[in-house]
Amino acid sequence: MALLQIAEPGQSTNPHEHKLAIGIDLGTTNSLVASVRSGEAKVLPDAQGRYHLPSVVHYGANRTIDVGFDAKANAENDPENTIVSVKRFLGRGLKDINETYGKLPYTFVEKENTVNLLTSQGEKNPIQVSAEILYVLKTQAEQTLGGDLMGAVITVPAHFDDAQRQGTKDAAQLAGIKVLRLINEPTAAAVAYGLDSGQEGIVAIYDLGGGTFDISILRLNKGVFEVLSTGGDTALGGDDFDGKIVQRILANAGVTEELSAKSLRKLADLGRKIKEQLSDVDSVDFNIDIESQQLTGSFSKADFEAVIADLVKATLRSCRRALKDADVEKEHILEVVMVGGSTRVPYVREQVKAFFGKEPLTSIDPDQVVAIGASIQADLLVGNKPDSDMLLLDVTPLSLGLETMGGLVEKVIPRNTTIPVARAQEFTTYKDGQTMMAIHVLQGERELVDDCRSLARFVLKGIPPLTAGIAVIRVTFNIDADGLLSVTALEKSTGVESSIQVKPSYGLEQNEIADMITASMTNAKEDIQARMLREQQIDAVRMMEALETAMTEDNAIVLDEERVVIEQAIEQLKQATQGTDGQAIKQAIKNLDDTSQPFAARRMENSIKRALTGHSVDKV
Amino acid sequence: MRFFDLFELPVSFQLDNELLLERYREIQKKVHPDHHASASDNEKLLSVQKASEVNDAYETLKKPLTRAEYMVAEHGFDVRHEQHTIRDGMFLMQQMELREELEEIESATDVEAAFDRFYSDVKQLINEYTAKFESEFNQSSFESAADAVRKLRFIYKLKEEAQLLEDKLLDF
């Protein structure tokens, strides 16, 4: 028989009791992995001591897959097979990609539920490409930490929609990572900043990365990180700054011809280099061969600021909107924290400073802070800190709505609602004998269906054939702590379960559908109980008030011993009403009814007597 | 679950928002899914449900309009989901005047001043009907209290429309 091991308080006999968990910042340009070790959150370096992994995947001709620095080295030689900034394609349609990014050095293949990239190793979808990056980070972390991981917290831009979040989660699953939670990048940054600085109050996190922009307004209070509002743009980042530089150079040189993938990649790299150098110098000379032409010239800081002015202005518009949504004045912002590599651009810092009227905080490492925040959350989620008081209260960035008559969207859950959230909406049939109903779920702020992102289409089947308007279908929308949506449905009038057929715009799986139906059955029971309870409570209040009024009015006819038992019964009912037991309330109501019966009877007689007396007095 | 009970607050329109926030945080620290992340699936599901309920209760009580709506709903007047036509001629007249004022803002010489004026008018009406709701509710005249809430819904809706217009006109 094994002896029990007893540890000294605060000490562990088993070092593996500290569960290994990581935080991953899956960025557009670079990705990082961090972990809490010996109580300190740190970014984990690779074998060469490098702290970041370029988010680049190269599919080689000999079936090799390179990720990171090696892949990046290939970008210029083999642009079609070197996927850069894949995060921008996650959860998006081809039309969307073309409209947002223009000419890219890839061959896209449109599928029913996704857009694939054609490589020398066949079609790869953005989820698979992302999984390659995650796999490298996971392996690196396992080697550094020396053990199996319990799971990971992965960060996503706050403004990611449902499809982009689901895509990230699916990528992690493909990479064999257990996702503890998806958290928003600015929220992760706030956690790292807040715990480090110990500040309390309202902070703004301005997060401008390679491909996305987020602004989040948070209230920090005693370990609680409460997101008041968030805003942003999932297609605005440093890559777009590079693109603007390239556009200007091409326009100045009068280049209008179709460019090869190689030239496009070369130009994008040139744009990035010019941008980076302009942080330190006032002008950059360039000399580049594209196709048959040689482009030479210089690009000044003033040129750069002119081409990105509109983009920066767009970020400030999001800031104003977020402040308004949070109902916070600029003056009440304690600190503006700059996150993301693109906040290194001096013009961005100047503009943010001018907007908020205060010097933004740039002292924390804008590249590492997100991964560090994620690792702190991961440490908490695996249970390494059972006594922690930390709490993240995040919001949903986009409104969730339903298609109604005439292609309009009716909002069910408005943006900036704290998650998790559950909201129900009731529908009825519009034709006699209708047994099916189609429901279209959308995400976005605009009024028209066409202007919002389509999330899913549901067909409710098995509705009992009744007269139009009689069947009531209750559809409940749930957004969980990862910001992901699920839907349950129930036909109320007959209690008949409706089956749900899900035709998602981006993958929901079969077993999830089964879960939804099970969940809708439990919801049904709760519903009936909740309504019963409310009815009982209302009855109880009504009865007590009526009785108390009566006893005041007819105080004289209440017998002393009767008064004691009635007051006891009222007290009991009051107690029951405070609780959530509908049956107990019902019982207490009946008890009060029985107890007060003699008084009620007497009061009745008395009132008749009085009426009669008054009548007879008149007569006399 | 009754929302006021959840936060151990008296059923009253007058509410200590700081106290509500404090109690909300304390409850979420117990029920939030982040504190049940390594628990069984059932417990996780329960935690999500509970946290959603607590969020709902907090959101509802936090804002004056939803708080008032909730208070009359507890007495059987579901003003959020009912089909009800307001027949109060005086009130409808007021609404029409406000709507006209809103429509004229776009062509005003000083748009911001016009918005300020409009919001001040709206605020006055909100105060008026909130006071009416409160006094009717406190006298247990729930029918009349519900009527005041219906009117408040109208006014808040108008305020929302004004904010949308403001965003559009003032370059958001």
PDB file of C-alpha atoms in Angstrom, chain A residues 26-30 55 84-89 92 100-101 157 159-160 164 185 207-214 232-242 275 311 315 340-342:
ATOM      1  CA  LEU A  26      -1.417  34.667 -33.119  1.00  0.00           C
ATOM      2  CA  GLY A  27      -0.557  37.853 -34.954  1.00  0.00           C
ATOM      3  CA  THR A  28      -0.882  38.979 -38.552  1.00  0.00           C
ATOM      4  CA  THR A  29       2.859  39.618 -38.891  1.00  0.00           C
ATOM      5  CA  ASN A  30       4.415  37.877 -35.885  1.00  0.00           C
ATOM      6  CA  SER A  55       3.526  34.414 -39.141  1.00  0.00           C
ATOM      7  CA  VAL A  84       2.223  35.915 -45.378  1.00  0.00           C
ATOM      8  CA  SER A  85      -0.368  37.563 -43.094  1.00  0.00           C
ATOM      9  CA  VAL A  86      -2.795  34.631 -43.385  1.00  0.00           C
ATOM     10  CA  LYS A  87      -4.786  36.009 -40.450  1.00  0.00           C
ATOM     11  CA  ARG A  88      -6.298  38.534 -42.824  1.00  0.00           C
ATOM     12  CA  PHE A  89      -8.007  35.733 -44.786  1.00  0.00           C
ATOM     13  CA  ARG A  92     -13.549  35.704 -44.967  1.00  0.00           C
ATOM     14  CA  THR A 100     -10.225  44.832 -49.044  1.00  0.00           C
ATOM     15  CA  TYR A 101      -6.724  43.928 -50.152  1.00  0.00           C
ATOM     16  CA  PRO A 157      -8.591  40.926 -32.314  1.00  0.00           C
ATOM     17  CA  HIS A 159     -13.293  43.053 -33.477  1.00  0.00           C
ATOM     18  CA  PHE A 160     -13.092  39.517 -34.889  1.00  0.00           C
ATOM     19  CA  GLN A 164     -12.954  34.495 -37.554  1.00  0.00           C
ATOM     20  CA  GLU A 185      -5.979  41.136 -27.715  1.00  0.00           C
ATOM     21  CA  ASP A 207      -3.943  48.265 -30.457  1.00  0.00           C
ATOM     22  CA  LEU A 208      -2.687  48.701 -34.013  1.00  0.00           C
ATOM     23  CA  GLY A 209      -1.105  45.546 -35.368  1.00  0.00           C
ATOM     24  CA  GLY A 210      -0.011  44.336 -38.770  1.00  0.00           C
ATOM     25  CA  GLY A 211      -3.498  43.748 -40.083  1.00  0.00           C
ATOM     26  CA  THR A 212      -6.030  44.746 -37.460  1.00  0.00           C
ATOM     27  CA  PHE A 213      -6.963  47.662 -35.268  1.00  0.00           C
ATOM     28  CA  ASP A 214      -8.768  47.547 -31.908  1.00  0.00           C
ATOM     29  CA  GLY A 232     -12.063  48.711 -34.419  1.00  0.00           C
ATOM     30  CA  ASP A 233     -11.447  47.367 -37.861  1.00  0.00           C
ATOM     31  CA  THR A 234     -10.251  43.866 -38.715  1.00  0.00           C
ATOM     32  CA  ALA A 235      -8.828  45.114 -42.001  1.00  0.00           C
ATOM     33  CA  LEU A 236      -6.697  48.053 -40.939  1.00  0.00           C
ATOM     34  CA  GLY A 237      -3.078  47.714 -39.870  1.00  0.00           C
ATOM     35  CA  GLY A 238       0.573  48.189 -40.649  1.00  0.00           C
ATOM     36  CA  ASP A 239       0.235  46.123 -43.833  1.00  0.00           C
ATOM     37  CA  ASP A 240      -2.102  48.805 -45.142  1.00  0.00           C
ATOM     38  CA  PHE A 241       0.459  51.514 -44.370  1.00  0.00           C
ATOM     39  CA  ASP A 242       2.954  49.547 -46.524  1.00  0.00           C
ATOM     40  CA  LYS A 275       7.858  52.641 -43.213  1.00  0.00           C
ATOM     41  CA  LEU A 311      -6.157  55.393 -42.133  1.00  0.00           C
ATOM     42  CA  THR A 315      -8.728  54.627 -36.074  1.00  0.00           C
ATOM     43  CA  GLY A 340       0.955  46.435 -31.519  1.00  0.00           C
ATOM     44  CA  GLY A 341       3.988  47.025 -33.708  1.00  0.00           C
ATOM     45  CA  SER A 342       2.349  49.747 -35.787  1.00  0.00           C
TER      46      SER A 342
END
